[in-house]
């Protein structure tokens, strides 16, 4: 609600007596406040309440004295520079007070009336409305100094008020009448005249936005509706302290009304929701006395009240006040009105809703210049600089609008794909369009920015409909001016200031100009990096690479001025008559000044100031650009009839004739202007001369003849030698000089040797002989012949005819000569002439009448002539008429009239036309009219061609019918089989099959499909032709597919072949248990899936097996099955881990099995473990022991068990050891195991010693464990178990002992490897011992021989294993026996390497051991090659590359085992892409894409997986020719890669990838561009695209090492510091053995690690 607060006293009260304030007024600009008291002095205050000025009023007549009147009312003019004063001495004075304080006060108007002025308003410019005591309401016009009566009543006017807009007036009269009058009803439709009658005089009268409030001396306030009905009554007559209401005021918004009475102000606020007034708390001020005047400040922020005692109180009127950004003060003076004040400048803007809507929060945007506010139904916008405000209808959109303030004239609002334009100061939306592109560079608005001749409203918009289409709209007229469709994406556009031309640039940096009027698009510049219109002109500035380009005249886009630049344009400035282009040249800024004269020329042309344009051009030297401008100006000056300027232009251009002509014209115009006034250009001579200049002579003639200036018109034509037109004018007007003109014309023709024209003149005068002579002398015998033949008297003149005929023949006008001879009946000569002139039609017509025998020859000659003229069509009929059939056929074929040719052929009796059938048939074959072609081939005896036609068209049945008819069955079969084989080579298998089927050779088709692995088609044919072999074929195919690793397809064929067991077996052997289980469940018997689950579990073992069996609910069944099938170890493993209650049962089954096997000692132990002592004793009895122990107590049984153990010797000791082990007494268990010394049972002894060693290493202290191992080791060596013994020594880091063990066992390679990897100090020791060994055996000389023999057999075995696809065994073989640098073995090593890369599913942590072993083998090979003659050969380099690849694979497997090394694994997968000449490309891209996707690098994942799909499609098609390499330009990823033999990813996974790539490709956020680094190069590329420098690869990730690098001792080895530290930290925190192994390898490979102190545990 409206609150009146903060009382400020502007003028103190006089408590000595009445000194009332008679009237007050606020200036509309809120800067001045005027107060007048009973002393008739007007006091002027500023808006802060400071008194700044005053002036005294004057009486109507000074003779009555200064106290003869009182001031009743006053008002400011709308411009705030004048005050109107209404006085009781029957006058209104208008004082001009000026704009500044202290300006001189001058009376500008005075209006004398017939009675006292009682009240006064100044609502609109020049119009003062006032009321008189005699009851009249009048209007005074300050412009005309006159006043007039609006309406009159008989009752004193007590009050006047206006509505919010000031266009409506209410007057209150002493009899209670309230009258309404509109200066402009603004379309409201409200009535005028007497509105209502109030019960008492309406001294307090107020007109709110929706209601009228009236009050008076009856202490009642009544609110009336718009048509005078009572809405509300507020009765205060029973309030003792209330007195009559004296005055009322309405807030500027019309939402609040204040009424003054005694010591009190009553406030009412309009409630739009209720449609009624709400009373606020009254403002009561003791001792204020009666309020005599009220004035509300125009911005609504202050209300001033004047009192009976002369006091003026000022009240602050606001709902709330806030500070915005510490720069602006927001004062909400009403629900629909806000005052925005700039705290730094003090300037203010009143933001008000014209519709009375409540204003929400006001925002200041666009560099603190623009206001934005919402109401429920409108949007308010304002420019704080220009003070222009707008309110437009706007439906709320949740505040989702985006505002753009780049244009000072218009606000651009973007909301939900719609662009709305609002011009500041206008309350209508300027325009609205649909667009998705809301970038200020892609929208251009021009609003009346440069005035043009004849154009009032020029408002244009250019915007993008889509990224390649620009629309231009006329906003004032509301229609589309044009659409520009482009072939590339547009990234910038701008209209010129007049909106006639559009510049736009596309993504290819091409700059285009579009002329909107002519719809012509021109490309003006390529490689454009900057472009801008020069402000205030149509000059364009742009940059092309290192050139500054300026178009001073954009109408000639080919004329461009260019300057070299050394930098980039950053800005364009135009001020103080100077235009400068600002260029950044490195750290400096340089300005280039443009030619202001040329810029001004364009502007003056557009503005129509041609004189100024001439002045500019005269200052310039002549150049191509200046010449173009003079030419443009000349054209425009002529159009505008500015002839002096046009003359100057042609003089400048050097066009002397036009300049002289215009000079003469200007003299005529100047003379006329002096005589008659005006500019003289409307005179007929001037207009005619301008028409002549434009070569419009008929228009010039019209101007002359309109003024009856016949002689001038004829003179014009004579000067131009246009005699025919001159004579025509003379004839039309009956001119007396007509004959003389004709004679002059003839004489002139003869003088100028224009014999033809002269002849025409003679002919028109009927002097035919003279005309013919002239025609012949002019070399025009044809014209002479025409005249002669049309005149009978000349035909009979033989001399003339002979002369004409000779001239015609001489000029080779044979046809016309023939006509002449025919006319004189000389038919023979006529016919000869016709022949010579090829006028065969006339010749034939003449011959038919006079020489019938010659007609046939003439027809043939006519045909020959037409063929020569390539008119084959026309020649056909003439050959037919002449009977020349062959020529007719040739012509028909030449004219492609095939049907006519066939028709002529068919009419021939002989067989001479055979040669034509082939050509015509070939045509019909080419247009696929095969039946016609066949008939013609057969007719022409070209059956083989017909068969070829049908086979090429794929119409095998017709071809077969034809072949059978004409060839033997064997020939047909041979033909079809050979044709089918050709089609097969071309890959046209369906067509080949049809041919095979046609000659009943389905087996050949089956073989073809099998050969090309098109198994579906093969099966289809087998089913059709060999149904009995179908199942067998399915199984055979399945086996082949299984061998190729195509399991899914193999499964399908096994199923079709009813051999589900083979499918299960296939999956089982390939360790694909899930698939095996699925097949068993779907296709096997009732128990098949259980058996598969059991085998699956058995293969897994341990916890995994139990989980699996639990999942299928088969755990107990599996335990029983294992026990029943004698798999007791597996049964025990399952039972102990999950079903301990079944352990005794298994022991029992095991015991019974052992008993059946005759293994009684083992059976006894198992019976006892099963808790069956009775059965144990029975077994003993069976062996002669006592039988009474079975029914003893458990404690006695224990004693018996011990006794039994003692009795049974070794077995008893082992049993005791196991019991200690089960009970956790590991030390005792170890001692028991060590007691076993039965050398007769080597296996048992080895088992006992191994168990003792394992328990000691695992559970005993290191010292004790060392003791045990040192005891166990020599005993194992005695048993020749060297490897086992050495392994135990290595477990406890007893390296010397391990090496000695290998030496004793003559495992020299292993001894060397251990020494080399774990303690290099022992290498020499091993070598020494090896030499001694050989020496002792007498074989020192045969060391190398033995080694070569060994590796010969190793190589043979490896070759066999590679053929058997046992490539991992090959790796193990070389890992065990070493890799000699033998060139004969290199092929094996390569095959091994490539086959290992081809293995599937090795992208996992579990594959680490394989990759590490491969890496170790390759580094050993490379080291051996370095020491051999193969050092630094291409083979050596290739194996070094293989070593890098193996290292990356091993490191990746290690990194995949640790979550924190996910990015390292991804980088390694990406780095491997540069080695796709060795790695299968589809596998590499698949793994790299998945790795990038896993770590969230979606752009790279998208590009790599997209490449994988392209490769997969290429593998299917059998070539990679169609691959698009554009994504990998400027990278080190090779383009030329080998075609993988098969896809390394399953079909299902490929389809998953395809779906993902398709999904991502729809997402515009993922761009298909590889990420770049600081080199502006793909981040994983070692080779810089810009400099060509090759960076070192990181030993941990393979990425280029750019900076922050760690260098190793070995040259060329480096690592990225961040990646190295990450790997090191992960290794330390997780103790990953794989990562430790990687670091160990890096140390070996790179010559040591960069930091000391790291050990491997």
Coordinates of N, CA and C in Angstrom, one line a residue, residues 1211-1328:
X1211 N 53.1 -93.9 6.3 CA 51.7 -93.4 6.1 C 51.3 -92.8 7.5
X1212 N 51.6 -93.4 8.5 CA 51.2 -92.9 9.8 C 51.8 -91.6 10.1
X1213 N 53.1 -91.4 9.7 CA 53.8 -90.1 9.9 C 53.0 -89.0 9.1
X1214 N 52.7 -89.4 7.8 CA 52.1 -88.4 6.9 C 50.7 -88.0 7.5
X1215 N 50.0 -89.0 8.0 CA 48.7 -88.8 8.6 C 48.8 -87.8 9.7
X1216 N 49.8 -88.1 10.6 CA 50.0 -87.2 11.8 C 50.3 -85.8 11.3
X1217 N 51.2 -85.7 10.2 CA 51.6 -84.4 9.7 C 50.3 -83.6 9.2
X1218 N 49.5 -84.3 8.6 CA 48.2 -83.6 8.0 C 47.4 -83.1 9.2
X1219 N 47.3 -84.0 10.3 CA 46.5 -83.5 11.4 C 47.1 -82.3 12.0
X1220 N 48.4 -82.3 12.2 CA 49.0 -81.0 12.8 C 48.7 -79.8 11.8
X1221 N 48.8 -80.1 10.6 CA 48.5 -79.0 9.6 C 47.1 -78.5 9.7
X1222 N 46.1 -79.5 9.8 CA 44.7 -79.1 9.9 C 44.5 -78.3 11.2
X1223 N 45.2 -78.6 12.3 CA 45.0 -77.9 13.6 C 45.8 -76.7 13.7
X1224 N 46.6 -76.3 12.6 CA 47.4 -75.1 12.7 C 48.7 -75.2 13.4
X1225 N 49.1 -76.4 13.7 CA 50.4 -76.7 14.3 C 51.4 -76.9 13.2
X1226 N 51.8 -75.8 12.5 CA 52.6 -75.9 11.2 C 54.0 -76.3 11.5
X1227 N 54.6 -75.9 12.6 CA 56.0 -76.2 12.9 C 56.1 -77.8 13.1
X1228 N 55.1 -78.3 13.9 CA 55.2 -79.8 14.1 C 54.9 -80.5 12.8
X1229 N 53.9 -80.0 12.0 CA 53.6 -80.6 10.7 C 54.9 -80.7 9.8
X1230 N 55.6 -79.6 9.8 CA 56.8 -79.5 9.0 C 57.8 -80.6 9.4
X1231 N 58.0 -80.7 10.8 CA 58.9 -81.7 11.3 C 58.5 -83.1 10.9
X1232 N 57.1 -83.4 11.0 CA 56.6 -84.7 10.6 C 56.9 -85.0 9.1
X1233 N 56.7 -84.0 8.3 CA 56.9 -84.2 6.8 C 58.4 -84.5 6.6
X1234 N 59.3 -83.8 7.4 CA 60.7 -84.0 7.2 C 61.2 -85.4 7.6
X1235 N 60.4 -86.0 8.5 CA 60.8 -87.3 9.0 C 60.6 -88.4 7.9
X1236 N 59.8 -88.1 6.9 CA 59.6 -89.1 5.8 C 60.9 -89.2 5.0
X1237 N 61.5 -90.5 5.1 CA 62.8 -90.7 4.4 C 62.7 -92.0 3.6
X1238 N 61.6 -92.4 3.2 CA 61.4 -93.6 2.4 C 61.8 -93.4 1.0
X1239 N 63.1 -93.7 0.6 CA 63.6 -93.4 -0.7 C 63.0 -94.4 -1.8
X1240 N 62.3 -95.4 -1.3 CA 61.7 -96.4 -2.3 C 60.6 -95.7 -3.0
X1241 N 59.9 -94.8 -2.3 CA 58.7 -94.2 -2.9 C 59.1 -92.7 -3.2
X1242 N 59.7 -92.5 -4.4 CA 60.2 -91.1 -4.7 C 59.1 -90.1 -4.7
X1243 N 57.9 -90.4 -5.3 CA 56.8 -89.5 -5.4 C 56.4 -89.0 -4.1
X1244 N 56.2 -90.0 -3.1 CA 55.8 -89.7 -1.8 C 56.8 -88.8 -1.1
X1245 N 58.0 -89.1 -1.3 CA 59.1 -88.4 -0.6 C 59.1 -86.9 -1.1
X1246 N 59.0 -86.8 -2.5 CA 59.0 -85.4 -3.1 C 57.8 -84.6 -2.6
X1247 N 56.7 -85.3 -2.5 CA 55.4 -84.7 -2.0 C 55.6 -84.2 -0.6
X1248 N 56.2 -85.0 0.3 CA 56.4 -84.6 1.7 C 57.4 -83.5 1.8
X1249 N 58.5 -83.5 1.1 CA 59.5 -82.4 1.2 C 58.9 -81.1 0.6
X1250 N 58.1 -81.3 -0.5 CA 57.5 -80.0 -1.0 C 56.5 -79.4 -0.1
X1251 N 55.7 -80.3 0.6 CA 54.7 -79.8 1.6 C 55.4 -79.1 2.7
X1252 N 56.5 -79.7 3.2 CA 57.3 -79.1 4.3 C 57.8 -77.7 3.9
X1253 N 58.3 -77.6 2.7 CA 58.9 -76.4 2.2 C 57.8 -75.3 2.1
X1254 N 56.7 -75.7 1.5 CA 55.6 -74.7 1.3 C 55.1 -74.2 2.6
X1255 N 54.9 -75.1 3.6 CA 54.4 -74.7 4.9 C 55.4 -73.8 5.6
X1256 N 56.6 -74.1 5.4 CA 57.7 -73.3 6.1 C 57.7 -71.9 5.5
X1257 N 57.6 -71.8 4.2 CA 57.7 -70.4 3.5 C 56.4 -69.6 3.9
X1258 N 55.3 -70.3 3.9 CA 54.0 -69.6 4.1 C 53.8 -69.2 5.6
X1259 N 54.2 -70.1 6.5 CA 53.7 -69.9 7.9 C 54.8 -69.7 9.0
X1260 N 56.0 -70.1 8.6 CA 57.1 -70.0 9.7 C 57.9 -68.7 9.5
X1261 N 58.7 -68.4 10.5 CA 59.5 -67.2 10.4 C 60.6 -67.4 9.3
X1262 N 61.2 -66.3 8.9 CA 62.1 -66.4 7.8 C 63.3 -67.3 8.2
X1263 N 63.9 -67.0 9.3 CA 65.0 -67.8 9.7 C 64.7 -69.3 9.7
X1264 N 63.6 -69.7 10.3 CA 63.2 -71.1 10.4 C 63.0 -71.6 9.0
X1265 N 62.3 -70.8 8.2 CA 62.0 -71.2 6.8 C 63.3 -71.4 6.0
X1266 N 64.3 -70.5 6.2 CA 65.6 -70.7 5.5 C 66.3 -72.1 6.0
X1267 N 66.2 -72.4 7.3 CA 66.7 -73.7 7.8 C 66.0 -74.8 7.0
X1268 N 64.7 -74.8 7.0 CA 63.9 -75.8 6.4 C 64.3 -76.0 4.9
X1269 N 64.3 -74.8 4.2 CA 64.6 -74.9 2.7 C 66.1 -75.4 2.5
X1270 N 67.0 -75.0 3.4 CA 68.4 -75.5 3.2 C 68.5 -77.0 3.5
X1271 N 67.5 -77.5 4.3 CA 67.5 -79.0 4.5 C 66.8 -79.7 3.3
X1272 N 65.7 -79.0 2.9 CA 64.8 -79.7 1.8 C 65.6 -79.6 0.5
X1273 N 66.2 -78.5 0.2 CA 66.8 -78.3 -1.2 C 67.8 -79.4 -1.6
X1274 N 68.8 -79.7 -0.8 CA 69.7 -80.8 -1.2 C 69.0 -82.1 -1.3
X1275 N 68.0 -82.4 -0.5 CA 67.3 -83.7 -0.7 C 66.5 -83.8 -2.0
X1276 N 65.9 -82.6 -2.4 CA 65.2 -82.6 -3.7 C 66.2 -82.7 -4.8
X1277 N 67.4 -82.1 -4.6 CA 68.4 -82.2 -5.7 C 68.8 -83.7 -5.8
X1278 N 68.9 -84.4 -4.7 CA 69.2 -85.9 -4.7 C 68.2 -86.6 -5.5
X1279 N 66.9 -86.1 -5.4 CA 65.8 -86.7 -6.1 C 65.7 -86.2 -7.6
X1280 N 66.7 -85.4 -8.0 CA 66.8 -84.8 -9.3 C 65.6 -83.9 -9.6
X1281 N 65.0 -83.3 -8.6 CA 64.0 -82.3 -8.7 C 64.6 -80.9 -8.6
X1282 N 65.4 -80.6 -9.6 CA 66.2 -79.3 -9.6 C 65.3 -78.1 -9.6
X1283 N 64.3 -78.1 -10.5 CA 63.5 -76.9 -10.7 C 62.7 -76.5 -9.4
X1284 N 62.2 -77.6 -8.8 CA 61.4 -77.4 -7.6 C 62.3 -76.8 -6.5
X1285 N 63.5 -77.4 -6.3 CA 64.4 -77.0 -5.3 C 64.8 -75.5 -5.6
X1286 N 65.2 -75.2 -6.8 CA 65.6 -73.8 -7.2 C 64.5 -72.8 -6.9
X1287 N 63.3 -73.2 -7.2 CA 62.1 -72.3 -6.9 C 62.0 -72.0 -5.5
X1288 N 62.2 -73.0 -4.6 CA 62.1 -72.7 -3.2 C 63.2 -71.8 -2.7
X1289 N 64.4 -72.0 -3.3 CA 65.5 -71.1 -2.9 C 65.2 -69.6 -3.4
X1290 N 64.7 -69.5 -4.6 CA 64.3 -68.2 -5.1 C 63.3 -67.5 -4.2
X1291 N 62.3 -68.3 -3.7 CA 61.3 -67.7 -2.9 C 61.9 -67.0 -1.7
X1292 N 63.0 -67.5 -1.2 CA 63.6 -66.9 0.0 C 64.8 -66.1 -0.4
X1293 N 64.9 -65.7 -1.7 CA 66.0 -64.8 -2.2 C 67.4 -65.5 -2.0
X1294 N 67.4 -66.8 -2.0 CA 68.7 -67.5 -1.9 C 69.2 -67.8 -3.3
X1295 N 69.6 -66.7 -3.9 CA 69.9 -66.7 -5.4 C 71.1 -67.6 -5.7
X1296 N 72.1 -67.5 -4.9 CA 73.3 -68.3 -5.2 C 73.0 -69.8 -5.1
X1297 N 72.2 -70.2 -4.1 CA 71.8 -71.6 -3.9 C 70.9 -72.0 -5.1
X1298 N 70.0 -71.1 -5.6 CA 69.2 -71.5 -6.7 C 70.0 -71.7 -8.0
X1299 N 71.0 -70.8 -8.2 CA 71.9 -70.9 -9.4 C 72.6 -72.2 -9.3
X1300 N 73.2 -72.5 -8.1 CA 73.9 -73.8 -7.9 C 73.1 -75.0 -8.2
X1301 N 71.8 -74.9 -7.8 CA 70.9 -76.0 -8.0 C 70.7 -76.2 -9.5
X1302 N 70.4 -75.1 -10.3 CA 70.3 -75.2 -11.8 C 71.5 -75.8 -12.4
X1303 N 72.7 -75.4 -11.9 CA 74.0 -75.8 -12.4 C 74.1 -77.3 -12.2
X1304 N 73.8 -77.8 -11.0 CA 73.8 -79.2 -10.7 C 72.9 -80.0 -11.6
X1305 N 71.8 -79.4 -11.9 CA 70.8 -80.1 -12.8 C 71.1 -79.8 -14.3
X1306 N 72.2 -79.1 -14.5 CA 72.6 -78.8 -15.9 C 71.5 -78.0 -16.6
X1307 N 70.8 -77.2 -15.9 CA 69.8 -76.2 -16.5 C 70.5 -74.9 -16.7
X1308 N 71.4 -74.9 -17.7 CA 72.3 -73.8 -17.8 C 71.5 -72.5 -18.3
X1309 N 70.6 -72.6 -19.1 CA 69.8 -71.4 -19.6 C 69.1 -70.7 -18.4
X1310 N 68.5 -71.6 -17.5 CA 67.8 -71.0 -16.4 C 68.8 -70.4 -15.4
X1311 N 69.9 -71.0 -15.2 CA 70.9 -70.5 -14.3 C 71.4 -69.1 -14.8
X1312 N 71.6 -69.0 -16.2 CA 72.0 -67.7 -16.8 C 71.0 -66.7 -16.6
X1313 N 69.7 -67.1 -16.8 CA 68.6 -66.1 -16.8 C 68.4 -65.6 -15.4
X1314 N 68.5 -66.5 -14.3 CA 68.4 -66.0 -12.9 C 69.5 -65.1 -12.6
X1315 N 70.7 -65.5 -13.0 CA 71.9 -64.6 -12.7 C 71.7 -63.2 -13.3
X1316 N 71.3 -63.2 -14.6 CA 71.2 -62.0 -15.3 C 70.1 -61.1 -14.8
X1317 N 68.9 -61.7 -14.4 CA 67.8 -60.9 -13.9 C 67.9 -60.5 -12.4
X1318 N 68.5 -61.4 -11.6 CA 68.4 -61.1 -10.2 C 69.8 -60.8 -9.5
X1319 N 70.9 -61.2 -10.1 CA 72.2 -60.9 -9.5 C 73.2 -61.0 -10.6
X1320 N 73.5 -59.9 -11.3 CA 74.4 -59.9 -12.4 C 75.8 -60.3 -12.0
X1321 N 76.1 -60.2 -10.7 CA 77.4 -60.6 -10.3 C 77.7 -62.1 -10.5
X1322 N 76.6 -62.9 -10.6 CA 76.7 -64.4 -10.7 C 76.9 -64.8 -12.2
X1323 N 76.8 -63.8 -13.1 CA 76.8 -64.2 -14.5 C 78.1 -64.9 -14.9
X1324 N 79.2 -64.2 -14.5 CA 80.5 -64.8 -14.8 C 80.7 -66.1 -14.1
X1325 N 80.2 -66.3 -12.9 CA 80.3 -67.5 -12.1 C 79.6 -68.7 -12.9
X1326 N 78.4 -68.4 -13.5 CA 77.7 -69.4 -14.3 C 78.5 -69.7 -15.5
X1327 N 79.0 -68.7 -16.2 CA 79.7 -69.0 -17.4 C 81.0 -69.8 -17.1
X1328 N 81.6 -69.5 -16.0 CA 82.8 -70.3 -15.6 C 82.5 -71.7 -15.4

